[in-house]
PDB file of C-alpha atoms in Angstrom:
ATOM      1  CA  GLY A  10     195.792 115.367 111.156  1.00 92.00           C
ATOM      2  CA  VAL A  11     192.309 115.367 109.696  1.00 93.00           C
ATOM      3  CA  SER A  12     191.165 116.938 106.438  1.00 90.00           C
ATOM      4  CA  ARG A  13     187.443 117.615 106.250  1.00 91.00           C
ATOM      5  CA  GLU A  14     185.551 119.636 103.654  1.00 87.00           C
ATOM      6  CA  GLY A  15     188.654 121.524 102.583  1.00 82.00           C
ATOM      7  CA  ARG A  16     189.908 122.234 106.122  1.00 87.00           C
ATOM      8  CA  LEU A  17     192.952 120.457 107.548  1.00 89.00           C
ATOM      9  CA  PHE A  18     193.435 120.500 111.328  1.00 90.00           C
ATOM     10  CA  VAL A  19     195.159 118.796 114.246  1.00 90.00           C
ATOM     11  CA  PRO A  20     192.449 116.970 116.210  1.00 89.00           C
ATOM     12  CA  ASN A  21     192.200 116.973 119.990  1.00 85.00           C
ATOM     13  CA  ARG A  22     190.786 114.263 122.210  1.00 86.00           C
ATOM     14  CA  SER A  23     187.243 115.669 121.968  1.00 91.00           C
ATOM     15  CA  ASP A  24     187.166 115.573 118.150  1.00 92.00           C
ATOM     16  CA  GLN A  25     185.429 112.798 116.259  1.00 94.00           C
ATOM     17  CA  MET A  26     186.149 111.331 112.855  1.00 93.00           C
ATOM     18  CA  TYR A  27     183.413 111.131 110.241  1.00 94.00           C
ATOM     19  CA  VAL A  28     182.881 109.040 107.144  1.00 92.00           C
ATOM     20  CA  GLY A  29     184.790 110.635 104.282  1.00 88.00           C
ATOM     21  CA  ASP A  30     187.457 112.320 106.421  1.00 91.00           C
ATOM     22  CA  ASN A  31     191.010 112.102 105.113  1.00 88.00           C
ATOM     23  CA  VAL A  32     193.188 111.117 108.058  1.00 91.00           C
ATOM     24  CA  TYR A  33     196.972 111.384 108.425  1.00 91.00           C
ATOM     25  CA  PHE A  34     198.465 109.010 110.977  1.00 91.00           C
ATOM     26  CA  ILE A  35     201.856 107.728 112.068  1.00 90.00           C
ATOM     27  CA  ALA A  36     202.430 104.042 112.762  1.00 89.00           C
ATOM     28  CA  LYS A  37     205.283 101.603 113.047  1.00 89.00           C
ATOM     29  CA  ALA A  38     205.824  99.939 109.675  1.00 87.00           C
ATOM     30  CA  ASP A  39     204.673  96.532 110.890  1.00 89.00           C
ATOM     31  CA  HIS A  40     201.424  98.028 112.257  1.00 90.00           C
ATOM     32  CA  VAL A  41     200.303  99.883 109.134  1.00 88.00           C
ATOM     33  CA  ARG A  42     198.222  96.991 107.793  1.00 86.00           C
ATOM     34  CA  ARG A  43     196.366  96.617 111.102  1.00 90.00           C
ATOM     35  CA  THR A  44     195.811 100.357 111.346  1.00 90.00           C
ATOM     36  CA  LEU A  45     194.303 100.472 107.868  1.00 89.00           C
ATOM     37  CA  ASP A  46     191.965  97.639 108.880  1.00 90.00           C
ATOM     38  CA  ILE A  47     190.754  99.774 111.809  1.00 91.00           C
ATOM     39  CA  PHE A  48     189.915 102.544 109.338  1.00 90.00           C
ATOM     40  CA  GLY A  49     187.838 100.045 107.356  1.00 87.00           C
ATOM     41  CA  HIS A  50     190.383  99.450 104.599  1.00 82.00           C
ATOM     42  CA  GLU A  51     190.645  95.699 104.321  1.00 75.00           C
ATOM     43  CA  GLU A  52     191.816  95.692 100.708  1.00 69.00           C
ATOM     44  CA  GLN A  53     194.536  93.201  99.884  1.00 72.00           C
ATOM     45  CA  GLU A  54     197.829  94.430  98.509  1.00 75.00           C
ATOM     46  CA  ALA A  55     197.781  94.521  94.728  1.00 80.00           C
ATOM     47  CA  ARG A  56     199.331  91.512  92.988  1.00 88.00           C
ATOM     48  CA  ARG A  57     198.293  92.441  89.437  1.00 91.00           C
ATOM     49  CA  VAL A  58     199.124  95.986  88.354  1.00 94.00           C
ATOM     50  CA  ILE A  59     198.660  97.843  85.070  1.00 95.00           C
ATOM     51  CA  ILE A  60     200.674 101.014  84.441  1.00 95.00           C
ATOM     52  CA  ILE A  61     199.310 103.318  81.733  1.00 96.00           C
ATOM     53  CA  GLY A  62     202.176 105.453  80.490  1.00 94.00           C
ATOM     54  CA  GLY A  63     205.733 104.275  79.992  1.00 93.00           C
ATOM     55  CA  GLY A  64     207.540 107.547  80.577  1.00 91.00           C
ATOM     56  CA  ASN A  65     210.290 108.015  83.148  1.00 90.00           C
ATOM     57  CA  ILE A  66     207.885 107.679  86.070  1.00 88.00           C
ATOM     58  CA  GLY A  67     206.182 104.613  84.616  1.00 91.00           C
ATOM     59  CA  LEU A  68     209.493 102.914  83.914  1.00 93.00           C
ATOM     60  CA  PHE A  69     210.799 103.641  87.408  1.00 91.00           C
ATOM     61  CA  VAL A  70     207.618 102.346  89.095  1.00 91.00           C
ATOM     62  CA  ALA A  71     207.716  99.175  86.983  1.00 93.00           C
ATOM     63  CA  GLN A  72     211.374  98.593  87.887  1.00 93.00           C
ATOM     64  CA  GLU A  73     210.567  98.998  91.583  1.00 91.00           C
ATOM     65  CA  LEU A  74     207.570  96.650  91.376  1.00 91.00           C
ATOM     66  CA  GLU A  75     209.690  94.034  89.641  1.00 93.00           C
ATOM     67  CA  LYS A  76     211.642  93.762  92.888  1.00 90.00           C
ATOM     68  CA  VAL A  77     208.522  92.265  94.493  1.00 88.00           C
ATOM     69  CA  PRO A  78     208.290  88.664  93.185  1.00 89.00           C
ATOM     70  CA  SER A  79     204.575  88.314  93.923  1.00 89.00           C
ATOM     71  CA  VAL A  80     203.565  91.338  91.811  1.00 90.00           C
ATOM     72  CA  LYS A  81     202.829  90.978  88.091  1.00 93.00           C
ATOM     73  CA  VAL A  82     203.089  94.212  86.100  1.00 94.00           C
ATOM     74  CA  LYS A  83     201.924  95.243  82.646  1.00 95.00           C
ATOM     75  CA  VAL A  84     202.724  98.584  81.026  1.00 96.00           C
ATOM     76  CA  ILE A  85     200.682 100.203  78.257  1.00 96.00           C
ATOM     77  CA  GLU A  86     202.648 102.747  76.191  1.00 96.00           C
ATOM     78  CA  ALA A  87     201.277 104.639  73.173  1.00 94.00           C
ATOM     79  CA  ASP A  88     204.606 105.354  71.490  1.00 95.00           C
ATOM     80  CA  LYS A  89     205.957 102.255  69.732  1.00 95.00           C
ATOM     81  CA  GLN A  90     209.634 103.226  69.977  1.00 95.00           C
ATOM     82  CA  ARG A  91     209.286 104.057  73.662  1.00 95.00           C
ATOM     83  CA  ALA A  92     207.445 100.785  74.272  1.00 95.00           C
ATOM     84  CA  GLU A  93     210.309  98.851  72.704  1.00 96.00           C
ATOM     85  CA  PHE A  94     212.841 100.795  74.772  1.00 96.00           C
ATOM     86  CA  ILE A  95     211.200 100.180  78.143  1.00 95.00           C
ATOM     87  CA  SER A  96     210.615  96.544  77.229  1.00 95.00           C
ATOM     88  CA  ASP A  97     214.395  96.179  76.941  1.00 95.00           C
ATOM     89  CA  GLN A  98     214.835  97.802  80.362  1.00 94.00           C
ATOM     90  CA  LEU A  99     212.434  95.494  82.177  1.00 95.00           C
ATOM     91  CA  ALA A 100     212.853  91.828  83.002  1.00 93.00           C
ATOM     92  CA  ARG A 101     209.456  90.460  84.085  1.00 92.00           C
ATOM     93  CA  THR A 102     207.081  93.219  82.989  1.00 94.00           C
ATOM     94  CA  VAL A 103     204.838  92.765  79.936  1.00 95.00           C
ATOM     95  CA  VAL A 104     204.868  95.907  77.774  1.00 96.00           C
ATOM     96  CA  LEU A 105     201.936  96.506  75.419  1.00 95.00           C
ATOM     97  CA  HIS A 106     202.003  99.060  72.622  1.00 96.00           C
ATOM     98  CA  GLY A 107     198.653 100.839  72.534  1.00 94.00           C
ATOM     99  CA  ASP A 108     196.366 103.575  73.802  1.00 94.00           C
ATOM    100  CA  GLY A 109     195.376 103.488  77.463  1.00 91.00           C
ATOM    101  CA  LEU A 110     191.914 104.683  76.437  1.00 92.00           C
ATOM    102  CA  ASP A 111     191.437 101.715  74.107  1.00 91.00           C
ATOM    103  CA  GLN A 112     189.147  99.200  75.786  1.00 89.00           C
ATOM    104  CA  ASP A 113     190.507  96.359  73.652  1.00 92.00           C
ATOM    105  CA  ILE A 114     194.052  97.055  74.857  1.00 92.00           C
ATOM    106  CA  LEU A 115     192.814  97.217  78.452  1.00 92.00           C
ATOM    107  CA  LYS A 116     191.037  93.894  78.037  1.00 92.00           C
ATOM    108  CA  GLU A 117     194.166  92.367  76.502  1.00 92.00           C
ATOM    109  CA  ALA A 118     196.071  93.558  79.581  1.00 93.00           C
ATOM    110  CA  GLY A 119     193.545  91.766  81.794  1.00 92.00           C
ATOM    111  CA  ILE A 120     191.839  94.811  83.237  1.00 92.00           C
ATOM    112  CA  HIS A 121     188.884  92.771  84.536  1.00 90.00           C
ATOM    113  CA  ASN A 122     191.001  91.017  87.181  1.00 89.00           C
ATOM    114  CA  THR A 123     193.549  93.754  87.870  1.00 91.00           C
ATOM    115  CA  GLU A 124     193.742  95.015  91.427  1.00 90.00           C
ATOM    116  CA  ALA A 125     195.416  98.361  90.693  1.00 91.00           C
ATOM    117  CA  VAL A 126     195.738 100.633  87.680  1.00 93.00           C
ATOM    118  CA  LEU A 127     198.219 103.494  87.711  1.00 92.00           C
ATOM    119  CA  SER A 128     197.620 106.152  85.039  1.00 93.00           C
ATOM    120  CA  ILE A 129     200.775 108.253  84.767  1.00 91.00           C
ATOM    121  CA  THR A 130     201.039 109.674  81.268  1.00 92.00           C
ATOM    122  CA  ASN A 131     201.998 113.338  80.828  1.00 89.00           C
ATOM    123  CA  ASN A 132     198.385 114.244  79.990  1.00 91.00           C
ATOM    124  CA  ASP A 133     195.960 114.839  82.880  1.00 89.00           C
ATOM    125  CA  ASP A 134     192.874 114.297  80.707  1.00 90.00           C
ATOM    126  CA  ILE A 135     194.128 110.915  79.516  1.00 92.00           C
ATOM    127  CA  ASN A 136     195.014 109.926  83.063  1.00 91.00           C
ATOM    128  CA  ILE A 137     191.548 110.757  84.379  1.00 91.00           C
ATOM    129  CA  LEU A 138     189.675 109.142  81.486  1.00 92.00           C
ATOM    130  CA  SER A 139     191.801 105.990  81.463  1.00 92.00           C
ATOM    131  CA  SER A 140     191.306 105.638  85.224  1.00 91.00           C
ATOM    132  CA  LEU A 141     187.531 105.910  84.824  1.00 91.00           C
ATOM    133  CA  ILE A 142     187.494 103.379  81.973  1.00 91.00           C
ATOM    134  CA  ALA A 143     189.695 101.012  83.976  1.00 92.00           C
ATOM    135  CA  LYS A 144     187.313 101.174  86.944  1.00 90.00           C
ATOM    136  CA  ARG A 145     184.327 100.594  84.693  1.00 90.00           C
ATOM    137  CA  GLU A 146     186.017  97.580  83.091  1.00 90.00           C
ATOM    138  CA  GLY A 147     186.619  95.938  86.465  1.00 90.00           C
ATOM    139  CA  ALA A 148     189.831  97.254  88.002  1.00 90.00           C
ATOM    140  CA  SER A 149     189.625  97.295  91.784  1.00 88.00           C
ATOM    141  CA  ARG A 150     191.565 100.537  92.285  1.00 88.00           C
ATOM    142  CA  ALA A 151     192.712 103.398  90.106  1.00 90.00           C
ATOM    143  CA  LEU A 152     195.474 105.865  90.901  1.00 89.00           C
ATOM    144  CA  CYS A 153     195.897 108.913  88.717  1.00 89.00           C
ATOM    145  CA  LEU A 154     198.776 111.348  88.142  1.00 88.00           C
ATOM    146  CA  ILE A 155     197.492 114.934  87.968  1.00 85.00           C
ATOM    147  CA  ASN A 156     199.590 118.036  87.396  1.00 80.00           C
ATOM    148  CA  ASN A 157     196.668 120.457  87.513  1.00 76.00           C
ATOM    149  CA  ARG A 158     195.602 120.627  91.154  1.00 66.00           C
ATOM    150  CA  ASP A 159     192.155 121.873  90.162  1.00 67.00           C
ATOM    151  CA  TYR A 160     191.487 118.372  88.859  1.00 67.00           C
ATOM    152  CA  GLY A 161     192.143 116.787  92.258  1.00 58.00           C
ATOM    153  CA  ALA A 162     188.681 117.292  93.717  1.00 60.00           C
ATOM    154  CA  LEU A 163     187.156 116.311  90.369  1.00 64.00           C
ATOM    155  CA  SER A 164     188.972 112.987  90.297  1.00 60.00           C
ATOM    156  CA  GLU A 165     187.766 112.154  93.810  1.00 61.00           C
ATOM    157  CA  SER A 166     184.152 112.982  92.952  1.00 65.00           C
ATOM    158  CA  LEU A 167     184.357 110.747  89.869  1.00 73.00           C
ATOM    159  CA  GLY A 168     185.368 107.738  91.949  1.00 73.00           C
ATOM    160  CA  ILE A 169     189.116 107.633  91.266  1.00 82.00           C
ATOM    161  CA  ASP A 170     190.679 106.173  94.391  1.00 81.00           C
ATOM    162  CA  ALA A 171     193.696 108.451  94.689  1.00 80.00           C
ATOM    163  CA  PHE A 172     195.540 111.097  92.737  1.00 78.00           C
ATOM    164  CA  ILE A 173     199.254 111.807  92.762  1.00 78.00           C
ATOM    165  CA  ASP A 174     200.542 115.369  92.668  1.00 73.00           C
ATOM    166  CA  PRO A 175     204.176 115.351  91.481  1.00 72.00           C
ATOM    167  CA  ARG A 176     204.606 118.978  92.510  1.00 64.00           C
ATOM    168  CA  ALA A 177     203.859 118.133  96.138  1.00 61.00           C
ATOM    169  CA  THR A 178     206.723 115.644  96.125  1.00 60.00           C
ATOM    170  CA  THR A 179     209.008 118.195  94.476  1.00 56.00           C
ATOM    171  CA  VAL A 180     208.066 120.871  97.004  1.00 53.00           C
ATOM    172  CA  SER A 181     208.748 118.482  99.873  1.00 51.00           C
ATOM    173  CA  THR A 182     212.210 117.717  98.529  1.00 54.00           C
ATOM    174  CA  ILE A 183     213.056 121.390  98.119  1.00 51.00           C
ATOM    175  CA  LEU A 184     211.773 122.276 101.588  1.00 53.00           C
ATOM    176  CA  GLN A 185     213.982 119.608 103.118  1.00 53.00           C
ATOM    177  CA  HIS A 186     217.081 121.415 101.866  1.00 49.00           C
ATOM    178  CA  PHE A 187     215.992 124.929 102.794  1.00 46.00           C
ATOM    179  CA  ARG A 188     214.513 124.455 106.235  1.00 48.00           C
ATOM    180  CA  ARG A 189     216.618 125.841 109.060  1.00 50.00           C
ATOM    181  CA  GLY A 190     218.043 123.713 111.849  1.00 51.00           C
ATOM    182  CA  ARG A 191     218.510 119.957 111.885  1.00 70.00           C
ATOM    183  CA  ILE A 192     215.553 119.188 109.651  1.00 72.00           C
ATOM    184  CA  LYS A 193     215.984 115.700 108.192  1.00 75.00           C
ATOM    185  CA  GLY A 194     212.788 115.331 106.188  1.00 76.00           C
ATOM    186  CA  VAL A 195     209.735 117.317 105.144  1.00 79.00           C
ATOM    187  CA  HIS A 196     206.565 116.251 103.398  1.00 81.00           C
ATOM    188  CA  SER A 197     203.944 118.751 102.308  1.00 78.00           C
ATOM    189  CA  LEU A 198     200.317 117.655 102.713  1.00 79.00           C
ATOM    190  CA  GLY A 199     196.939 118.900 101.613  1.00 74.00           C
ATOM    191  CA  GLN A 200     198.282 121.196  98.885  1.00 70.00           C
ATOM    192  CA  GLY A 201     200.542 122.912 101.406  1.00 74.00           C
ATOM    193  CA  ALA A 202     197.993 123.158 104.226  1.00 83.00           C
ATOM    194  CA  ALA A 203     200.278 121.201 106.583  1.00 86.00           C
ATOM    195  CA  GLU A 204     203.674 119.544 106.798  1.00 86.00           C
ATOM    196  CA  VAL A 205     205.090 116.431 108.383  1.00 89.00           C
ATOM    197  CA  ILE A 206     208.565 117.317 109.619  1.00 87.00           C
ATOM    198  CA  GLU A 207     211.298 114.994 110.866  1.00 88.00           C
ATOM    199  CA  ALA A 208     214.025 116.776 112.814  1.00 87.00           C
ATOM    200  CA  GLU A 209     216.951 115.930 115.064  1.00 88.00           C
ATOM    201  CA  ALA A 210     216.648 117.222 118.621  1.00 88.00           C
ATOM    202  CA  LEU A 211     219.750 119.096 119.807  1.00 85.00           C
ATOM    203  CA  GLU A 212     220.616 119.771 123.439  1.00 85.00           C
ATOM    204  CA  THR A 213     219.714 123.437 122.862  1.00 82.00           C
ATOM    205  CA  SER A 214     216.150 122.584 121.802  1.00 85.00           C
ATOM    206  CA  PRO A 215     213.399 123.565 124.274  1.00 85.00           C
ATOM    207  CA  LEU A 216     211.862 120.138 123.620  1.00 88.00           C
ATOM    208  CA  VAL A 217     214.734 118.241 125.240  1.00 90.00           C
ATOM    209  CA  GLY A 218     214.567 117.032 128.831  1.00 91.00           C
ATOM    210  CA  LYS A 219     211.017 118.039 129.720  1.00 90.00           C
ATOM    211  CA  PRO A 220     207.906 115.885 129.825  1.00 93.00           C
ATOM    212  CA  LEU A 221     205.943 116.717 126.689  1.00 92.00           C
ATOM    213  CA  ARG A 222     203.002 117.907 128.763  1.00 90.00           C
ATOM    214  CA  GLU A 223     205.204 120.732 130.034  1.00 91.00           C
ATOM    215  CA  VAL A 224     206.296 121.798 126.549  1.00 88.00           C
ATOM    216  CA  ARG A 225     204.104 124.604 125.311  1.00 84.00           C
ATOM    217  CA  LEU A 226     203.310 123.683 121.745  1.00 87.00           C
ATOM    218  CA  SER A 227     200.982 125.950 119.805  1.00 86.00           C
ATOM    219  CA  ASP A 228     197.630 124.695 118.601  1.00 88.00           C
ATOM    220  CA  GLY A 229     198.153 123.125 115.214  1.00 90.00           C
ATOM    221  CA  ILE A 230     201.372 121.314 116.219  1.00 91.00           C
ATOM    222  CA  ILE A 231     201.536 117.732 117.457  1.00 92.00           C
ATOM    223  CA  VAL A 232     204.415 115.324 118.094  1.00 93.00           C
ATOM    224  CA  GLY A 233     203.508 112.109 116.300  1.00 92.00           C
ATOM    225  CA  ALA A 234     206.495 109.863 116.951  1.00 94.00           C
ATOM    226  CA  ILE A 235     210.035 109.775 118.329  1.00 95.00           C
ATOM    227  CA  LEU A 236     212.771 107.692 116.723  1.00 93.00           C
ATOM    228  CA  ARG A 237     215.467 106.766 119.248  1.00 93.00           C
ATOM    229  CA  GLU A 238     218.166 104.576 117.745  1.00 88.00           C
ATOM    230  CA  ASP A 239     216.170 101.549 116.499  1.00 85.00           C
ATOM    231  CA  ASP A 240     213.044 102.208 118.569  1.00 90.00           C
ATOM    232  CA  VAL A 241     209.878 104.009 117.506  1.00 92.00           C
ATOM    233  CA  ILE A 242     208.263 105.652 120.512  1.00 93.00           C
ATOM    234  CA  LYS A 243     204.621 106.675 120.619  1.00 93.00           C
ATOM    235  CA  PRO A 244     204.762 109.852 122.725  1.00 93.00           C
ATOM    236  CA  THR A 245     202.643 110.492 125.806  1.00 92.00           C
ATOM    237  CA  GLY A 246     202.536 113.426 128.190  1.00 91.00           C
ATOM    238  CA  ASP A 247     205.283 111.791 130.288  1.00 93.00           C
ATOM    239  CA  THR A 248     207.660 111.208 127.372  1.00 94.00           C
ATOM    240  CA  ARG A 249     210.936 113.152 127.487  1.00 94.00           C
ATOM    241  CA  ILE A 250     212.740 113.864 124.240  1.00 93.00           C
ATOM    242  CA  GLN A 251     216.484 113.239 124.433  1.00 93.00           C
ATOM    243  CA  LYS A 252     219.366 114.807 122.577  1.00 91.00           C
ATOM    244  CA  GLY A 253     219.825 113.034 119.246  1.00 91.00           C
ATOM    245  CA  ASP A 254     216.237 111.810 118.997  1.00 93.00           C
ATOM    246  CA  ARG A 255     214.509 112.202 115.668  1.00 91.00           C
ATOM    247  CA  VAL A 256     211.138 113.781 116.244  1.00 93.00           C
ATOM    248  CA  VAL A 257     208.265 113.503 113.770  1.00 93.00           C
ATOM    249  CA  ILE A 258     205.906 116.472 113.984  1.00 92.00           C
ATOM    250  CA  PHE A 259     202.689 117.310 112.165  1.00 92.00           C
ATOM    251  CA  ALA A 260     202.166 121.053 111.811  1.00 90.00           C
ATOM    252  CA  GLU A 261     199.555 123.216 110.167  1.00 90.00           C
ATOM    253  CA  ARG A 262     201.009 125.665 107.635  1.00 85.00           C
ATOM    254  CA  GLU A 263     200.795 128.691 109.947  1.00 87.00           C
ATOM    255  CA  GLN A 264     202.789 126.876 112.650  1.00 87.00           C
ATOM    256  CA  VAL A 265     205.683 125.545 110.556  1.00 84.00           C
ATOM    257  CA  GLN A 266     207.995 128.447 111.424  1.00 83.00           C
ATOM    258  CA  LYS A 267     207.516 127.723 115.133  1.00 85.00           C
ATOM    259  CA  VAL A 268     208.543 124.110 114.532  1.00 84.00           C
ATOM    260  CA  GLU A 269     211.709 125.329 112.811  1.00 79.00           C
ATOM    261  CA  GLN A 270     212.545 127.407 115.873  1.00 79.00           C
ATOM    262  CA  LEU A 271     212.299 124.316 118.083  1.00 80.00           C
ATOM    263  CA  PHE A 272     215.139 122.669 116.134  1.00 78.00           C
ATOM    264  CA  ARG A 273     217.189 125.695 115.160  1.00 69.00           C
ATOM    265  CA  VAL A 274     220.904 125.537 115.971  1.00 53.00           C
ATOM    266  CA  SER A 275     221.672 128.351 118.397  1.00 48.00           C
ATOM    267  CA  LEU A 276     225.027 130.164 118.581  1.00 38.00           C
ATOM    268  CA  GLU A 277     225.714 128.672 122.013  1.00 41.00           C
ATOM    269  CA  PHE A 278     225.798 125.247 120.396  1.00 35.00           C
ATOM    270  CA  PHE A 279     229.070 126.196 118.691  1.00 29.00           C
TER     271      PHE A 279
END
């Protein structure tokens, strides 16, 4: 999928990509790095990370990053009691008590040679401002948690590298449980403009057994990958989906219901 100037669409072979497009792609895990290089992203993985905000999300992210031996993490937390608590929960992470907007605290944390700053307090304004200060003080990348979606475009225009919308993740989780058929995973994209859907193909599905070029998929729907046992298959027009395959589909919002129908369990199945 491609998002351009507020419009998200499934490209066809005649479409071109332009500088500034947001592109959604599917790749095997061991090819992601190479694919990002093709898109011009040659940034190295972050080894020095500062987390501003030691709430539940900050603590969880720090715990996950501690599992990667090469990553050094520092957390800045404004509440002294909370800072002491998370310090007890973490093994290798340095926890600093202070304000993420305080340049002295940022300098003490080593902001000038930090590759990634993650601002995830419960205040959008603090997250945006601390991200901007971090970038100005030398951080290579800044990621910002934003609950107010209206701030998303603002953060991009200000030079913040990426913003995280917790509601999008929540919506995706809920959708996974309420979708009909053998839907295994759902992720909402572009503020609900499209979805990536992973579903199990049953023998009753019209996708099964035919070459994909003979399957009439509506505009706005594209099969991105097929997972068959331990193999990831990049589909072509000759590819035939088999019973039990997991199919990853990108669908524009208006076409999601049609995707559900492709994987719906019919009465004959029972």
